Amino acid sequence: MGLWLVLVLTLAPAPVLAVGSQSWDHFPRDIYNLNWEKFSGFWYIVAIATDAQGFLPARDKRKLGACVLKVHKMGQLKVAIVFSTSHGCQSQVVILKKDKRKALFRNSLKGVKGLHVLSTDYSFGLVLLRLGRTHRNHRSLLLLSRQNTSSFASVREFLDTCHKLQLSAQATILPKDASCAHTILP
Ligand SMILES: *[C@@H]1O[C@H](CO)[C@@H](O)[C@H](O)[C@H]1NC(C)=O
């Protein structure tokens, strides 16, 4: 089973979604002038907060995730992502298309409603994934790092953003086991 499918199938119940869509109106803002070439390449996923229930495995089975971003011609972004889920180490590749007006990529047919970069200095990144089909949505906030570690400042920004998105209860710093992440090394 593909990773996006796992995420889409583990949808949060309706009351949680209603709160999520309210906060979405006010926050977050995408980075307008992001350099996607500079942002591309290999990233570790060092922390996650998701309202997709049952996505994360048991505490002792959690590992670092990873993604590889590659900019294509004509506003396309190829995303390979791997994550240690409750269904084991899952990977998937998806091609996203740039929105004409907003600073985000999406592929609605594959259940990816938006990949938003909320913050980055190109050594870490804060990415919000909005996934789902039709009006059933959920959100995952990812802390990306070029290294298998993360700075105190980036973790703090991750936790602050979790708070604003009302995802604090689901925030998880992942153990530094790279065995799943390295399965998609470029
Ligand atoms: C983290 O990365 C460094 C080098 O970049 C490596 O030496 C170290 O073993 C890695 N740690 C883990 C737990 O994978």
mmCIF file of C-alpha atoms and ligand atoms in Angstrom:
data_model
loop_
_atom_site.group_PDB
_atom_site.id
_atom_site.type_symbol
_atom_site.label_atom_id
_atom_site.label_comp_id
_atom_site.label_asym_id
_atom_site.label_seq_id
_atom_site.Cartn_x
_atom_site.Cartn_y
_atom_site.Cartn_z
ATOM 1 C CA MET A 1 0.000 0.000 0.000
ATOM 2 C CA GLY A 2 1.407 3.408 -0.969
ATOM 3 C CA LEU A 3 2.186 6.058 1.602
ATOM 4 C CA TRP A 4 -0.348 8.619 0.364
ATOM 5 C CA LEU A 5 -3.005 5.916 0.384
ATOM 6 C CA VAL A 6 -2.133 5.008 3.985
ATOM 7 C CA LEU A 7 -2.488 8.688 4.898
ATOM 8 C CA VAL A 8 -5.738 9.116 2.997
ATOM 9 C CA LEU A 9 -7.254 5.969 4.521
ATOM 10 C CA THR A 10 -6.428 6.979 8.091
ATOM 11 C CA LEU A 11 -8.680 10.017 8.064
ATOM 12 C CA ALA A 12 -9.405 11.868 11.264
ATOM 13 C CA PRO A 13 -13.039 12.039 12.463
ATOM 14 C CA ALA A 14 -15.232 14.997 11.512
ATOM 15 C CA PRO A 15 -15.018 17.175 14.700
ATOM 16 C CA VAL A 16 -11.228 17.360 14.431
ATOM 17 C CA LEU A 17 -11.497 18.326 10.765
ATOM 18 C CA ALA A 18 -13.873 21.195 11.508
ATOM 19 C CA VAL A 19 -11.364 22.737 13.923
ATOM 20 C CA GLY A 20 -8.606 22.219 11.357
ATOM 21 C CA SER A 21 -10.403 24.052 8.577
ATOM 22 C CA GLN A 22 -11.185 27.006 10.845
ATOM 23 C CA SER A 23 -7.551 27.537 11.747
ATOM 24 C CA TRP A 24 -6.618 27.089 8.088
ATOM 25 C CA ASP A 25 -8.270 30.419 7.203
ATOM 26 C CA HIS A 26 -5.838 32.353 9.377
ATOM 27 C CA PHE A 27 -2.703 30.274 9.143
ATOM 28 C CA PRO A 28 -0.276 29.397 7.710
ATOM 29 C CA ARG A 29 1.252 31.509 5.008
ATOM 30 C CA ASP A 30 3.417 30.008 2.288
ATOM 31 C CA ILE A 31 6.821 31.454 1.550
ATOM 32 C CA TYR A 32 6.247 33.582 -1.514
ATOM 33 C CA ASN A 33 9.786 33.822 -2.910
ATOM 34 C CA LEU A 34 11.033 30.303 -2.166
ATOM 35 C CA ASN A 35 13.951 29.118 -4.304
ATOM 36 C CA TRP A 36 12.679 25.643 -5.233
ATOM 37 C CA GLU A 37 15.971 24.645 -6.868
ATOM 38 C CA LYS A 38 17.773 25.358 -3.613
ATOM 39 C CA PHE A 39 15.042 23.672 -1.590
ATOM 40 C CA SER A 40 15.194 20.475 -3.688
ATOM 41 C CA GLY A 41 17.292 17.392 -2.959
ATOM 42 C CA PHE A 42 17.400 14.950 -0.051
ATOM 43 C CA TRP A 43 15.845 15.777 3.321
ATOM 44 C CA TYR A 44 15.422 13.790 6.500
ATOM 45 C CA ILE A 45 11.992 14.053 8.142
ATOM 46 C CA VAL A 46 13.043 14.499 11.771
ATOM 47 C CA ALA A 47 9.651 15.338 13.292
ATOM 48 C CA ILE A 48 5.992 15.034 12.346
ATOM 49 C CA ALA A 49 2.631 16.151 13.660
ATOM 50 C CA THR A 50 -0.339 14.623 11.873
ATOM 51 C CA ASP A 51 -4.063 14.464 12.515
ATOM 52 C CA ALA A 52 -4.204 11.206 10.528
ATOM 53 C CA GLN A 53 -4.946 8.760 13.315
ATOM 54 C CA GLY A 54 -3.095 5.457 13.287
ATOM 55 C CA PHE A 55 -0.450 6.685 10.840
ATOM 56 C CA LEU A 56 2.536 6.473 13.188
ATOM 57 C CA PRO A 57 3.739 3.049 14.346
ATOM 58 C CA ALA A 58 4.212 2.138 18.022
ATOM 59 C CA ARG A 59 6.800 4.269 19.836
ATOM 60 C CA ASP A 60 9.598 1.668 19.627
ATOM 61 C CA LYS A 61 9.101 1.246 15.831
ATOM 62 C CA ARG A 62 9.388 4.925 14.915
ATOM 63 C CA LYS A 63 12.224 6.030 12.641
ATOM 64 C CA LEU A 64 13.356 9.033 10.634
ATOM 65 C CA GLY A 65 11.475 9.576 7.378
ATOM 66 C CA ALA A 66 12.953 11.172 4.268
ATOM 67 C CA CYS A 67 11.998 12.867 1.057
ATOM 68 C CA VAL A 68 13.717 13.765 -2.180
ATOM 69 C CA LEU A 69 12.369 16.774 -4.054
ATOM 70 C CA LYS A 70 13.198 17.385 -7.690
ATOM 71 C CA VAL A 71 12.048 20.327 -9.784
ATOM 72 C CA HIS A 72 10.901 19.406 -13.294
ATOM 73 C CA LYS A 73 10.196 21.470 -16.337
ATOM 74 C CA MET A 74 6.896 23.359 -16.507
ATOM 75 C CA GLY A 75 6.223 23.875 -12.831
ATOM 76 C CA GLN A 76 6.360 20.246 -11.726
ATOM 77 C CA LEU A 77 7.828 18.876 -8.531
ATOM 78 C CA LYS A 78 8.717 15.186 -8.228
ATOM 79 C CA VAL A 79 8.415 14.069 -4.622
ATOM 80 C CA ALA A 80 9.766 10.755 -3.371
ATOM 81 C CA ILE A 81 8.851 10.236 0.258
ATOM 82 C CA VAL A 82 9.484 7.420 2.701
ATOM 83 C CA PHE A 83 8.133 7.005 6.181
ATOM 84 C CA SER A 84 8.030 4.429 8.914
ATOM 85 C CA THR A 85 4.255 3.973 9.264
ATOM 86 C CA SER A 86 2.029 1.551 11.154
ATOM 87 C CA HIS A 87 2.241 -0.520 7.929
ATOM 88 C CA GLY A 88 6.077 -0.578 7.969
ATOM 89 C CA CYS A 89 8.559 1.438 5.901
ATOM 90 C CA GLN A 90 6.422 2.892 3.081
ATOM 91 C CA SER A 91 7.601 4.903 0.122
ATOM 92 C CA GLN A 92 5.931 6.597 -2.783
ATOM 93 C CA VAL A 93 6.740 8.890 -5.674
ATOM 94 C CA VAL A 94 4.276 11.505 -6.827
ATOM 95 C CA ILE A 95 4.450 14.350 -9.351
ATOM 96 C CA LEU A 96 2.933 17.595 -8.082
ATOM 97 C CA LYS A 97 1.977 20.611 -10.143
ATOM 98 C CA LYS A 98 2.589 24.224 -9.230
ATOM 99 C CA ASP A 99 -0.528 26.235 -8.483
ATOM 100 C CA LYS A 100 -0.800 29.152 -10.939
ATOM 101 C CA ARG A 101 -1.359 31.803 -8.296
ATOM 102 C CA LYS A 102 -0.182 30.390 -4.973
ATOM 103 C CA ALA A 103 3.251 29.248 -3.805
ATOM 104 C CA LEU A 104 2.248 25.594 -3.475
ATOM 105 C CA PHE A 105 2.282 22.305 -5.360
ATOM 106 C CA ARG A 106 -0.597 19.821 -5.553
ATOM 107 C CA ASN A 107 -1.949 16.686 -7.224
ATOM 108 C CA SER A 108 -5.605 16.330 -6.304
ATOM 109 C CA LEU A 109 -5.991 13.035 -8.204
ATOM 110 C CA LYS A 110 -3.378 11.437 -5.923
ATOM 111 C CA GLY A 111 -4.944 12.951 -2.824
ATOM 112 C CA VAL A 112 -2.297 15.654 -2.347
ATOM 113 C CA LYS A 113 -4.221 18.903 -1.922
ATOM 114 C CA GLY A 114 -1.185 20.979 -1.150
ATOM 115 C CA LEU A 115 2.494 20.868 -0.265
ATOM 116 C CA HIS A 116 3.293 24.144 1.480
ATOM 117 C CA VAL A 117 6.721 25.293 2.605
ATOM 118 C CA LEU A 118 6.022 27.455 5.645
ATOM 119 C CA SER A 119 9.580 28.252 6.661
ATOM 120 C CA THR A 120 13.135 27.393 5.674
ATOM 121 C CA ASP A 121 16.731 28.568 5.737
ATOM 122 C CA TYR A 122 17.559 25.694 3.317
ATOM 123 C CA SER A 123 19.257 23.666 6.089
ATOM 124 C CA PHE A 124 15.907 22.927 7.712
ATOM 125 C CA GLY A 125 12.349 23.222 6.401
ATOM 126 C CA LEU A 126 8.859 23.312 7.790
ATOM 127 C CA VAL A 127 6.429 21.679 5.342
ATOM 128 C CA LEU A 128 2.687 21.308 5.638
ATOM 129 C CA LEU A 129 1.030 18.541 3.643
ATOM 130 C CA ARG A 130 -2.718 18.752 3.125
ATOM 131 C CA LEU A 131 -3.998 15.370 2.027
ATOM 132 C CA GLY A 132 -7.352 13.798 1.342
ATOM 133 C CA ARG A 133 -10.079 13.415 -1.214
ATOM 134 C CA THR A 134 -13.152 15.580 -1.848
ATOM 135 C CA HIS A 135 -13.924 17.532 1.335
ATOM 136 C CA ARG A 136 -12.302 15.040 3.738
ATOM 137 C CA ASN A 137 -8.973 16.525 4.712
ATOM 138 C CA HIS A 138 -6.159 16.087 7.070
ATOM 139 C CA ARG A 139 -2.890 17.784 7.709
ATOM 140 C CA SER A 140 0.674 16.709 8.456
ATOM 141 C CA LEU A 141 3.355 19.127 9.535
ATOM 142 C CA LEU A 142 6.887 17.885 8.772
ATOM 143 C CA LEU A 143 10.184 19.178 10.088
ATOM 144 C CA LEU A 144 12.821 18.570 7.407
ATOM 145 C CA SER A 145 16.542 18.664 8.003
ATOM 146 C CA ARG A 146 19.511 18.162 5.686
ATOM 147 C CA GLN A 147 21.159 16.275 8.544
ATOM 148 C CA ASN A 148 19.891 13.437 10.737
ATOM 149 C CA THR A 149 19.758 15.945 13.595
ATOM 150 C CA SER A 150 17.833 19.181 14.059
ATOM 151 C CA SER A 151 18.727 22.491 15.671
ATOM 152 C CA PHE A 152 17.031 23.705 18.841
ATOM 153 C CA ALA A 153 15.672 26.741 16.937
ATOM 154 C CA SER A 154 14.086 24.622 14.191
ATOM 155 C CA VAL A 155 12.446 22.262 16.716
ATOM 156 C CA ARG A 156 11.103 25.261 18.578
ATOM 157 C CA GLU A 157 9.635 26.719 15.376
ATOM 158 C CA PHE A 158 8.123 23.306 14.585
ATOM 159 C CA LEU A 159 6.460 23.162 18.015
ATOM 160 C CA ASP A 160 5.229 26.783 17.763
ATOM 161 C CA THR A 161 3.685 26.006 14.366
ATOM 162 C CA CYS A 162 2.089 22.803 15.731
ATOM 163 C CA HIS A 163 0.482 24.980 18.380
ATOM 164 C CA LYS A 164 -0.897 27.449 15.808
ATOM 165 C CA LEU A 165 -2.250 24.568 13.706
ATOM 166 C CA GLN A 166 -3.714 22.846 16.796
ATOM 167 C CA LEU A 167 -1.541 19.790 16.167
ATOM 168 C CA SER A 168 0.499 19.995 19.402
ATOM 169 C CA ALA A 169 -0.972 16.843 20.893
ATOM 170 C CA GLN A 170 0.264 14.889 17.849
ATOM 171 C CA ALA A 171 3.786 16.359 17.634
ATOM 172 C CA THR A 172 6.447 13.645 17.546
ATOM 173 C CA ILE A 173 10.206 14.003 17.357
ATOM 174 C CA LEU A 174 11.408 10.895 15.537
ATOM 175 C CA PRO A 175 14.210 8.625 16.834
ATOM 176 C CA LYS A 176 17.481 8.954 14.877
ATOM 177 C CA ASP A 177 17.256 5.601 13.128
ATOM 178 C CA ALA A 178 17.951 6.202 9.426
ATOM 179 C CA SER A 179 17.359 2.620 8.186
ATOM 180 C CA CYS A 180 14.008 3.520 6.566
ATOM 181 C CA ALA A 181 15.081 7.015 5.423
ATOM 182 C CA HIS A 182 18.124 5.708 3.547
ATOM 183 C CA THR A 183 16.014 3.453 1.322
ATOM 184 C CA ILE A 184 15.407 6.527 -0.902
ATOM 185 C CA LEU A 185 18.922 8.020 -0.875
ATOM 186 C CA PRO A 186 19.384 9.668 -4.294
HETATM 187 C C1 LIG B 1 24.071 10.901 11.458
HETATM 188 O O1 LIG B 1 24.879 11.363 10.393
HETATM 189 C C2 LIG B 1 26.264 11.335 10.651
HETATM 190 C C3 LIG B 1 26.992 11.895 9.448
HETATM 191 O O2 LIG B 1 26.247 12.796 8.719
HETATM 192 C C4 LIG B 1 26.710 9.901 10.935
HETATM 193 O O3 LIG B 1 28.066 9.883 11.248
HETATM 194 C C5 LIG B 1 25.891 9.317 12.065
HETATM 195 O O4 LIG B 1 26.206 7.957 12.234
HETATM 196 C C6 LIG B 1 24.407 9.452 11.782
HETATM 197 N N1 LIG B 1 23.646 8.985 12.935
HETATM 198 C C7 LIG B 1 22.683 8.064 12.843
HETATM 199 C C8 LIG B 1 22.046 7.676 14.131
HETATM 200 O O5 LIG B 1 22.344 7.564 11.790
#
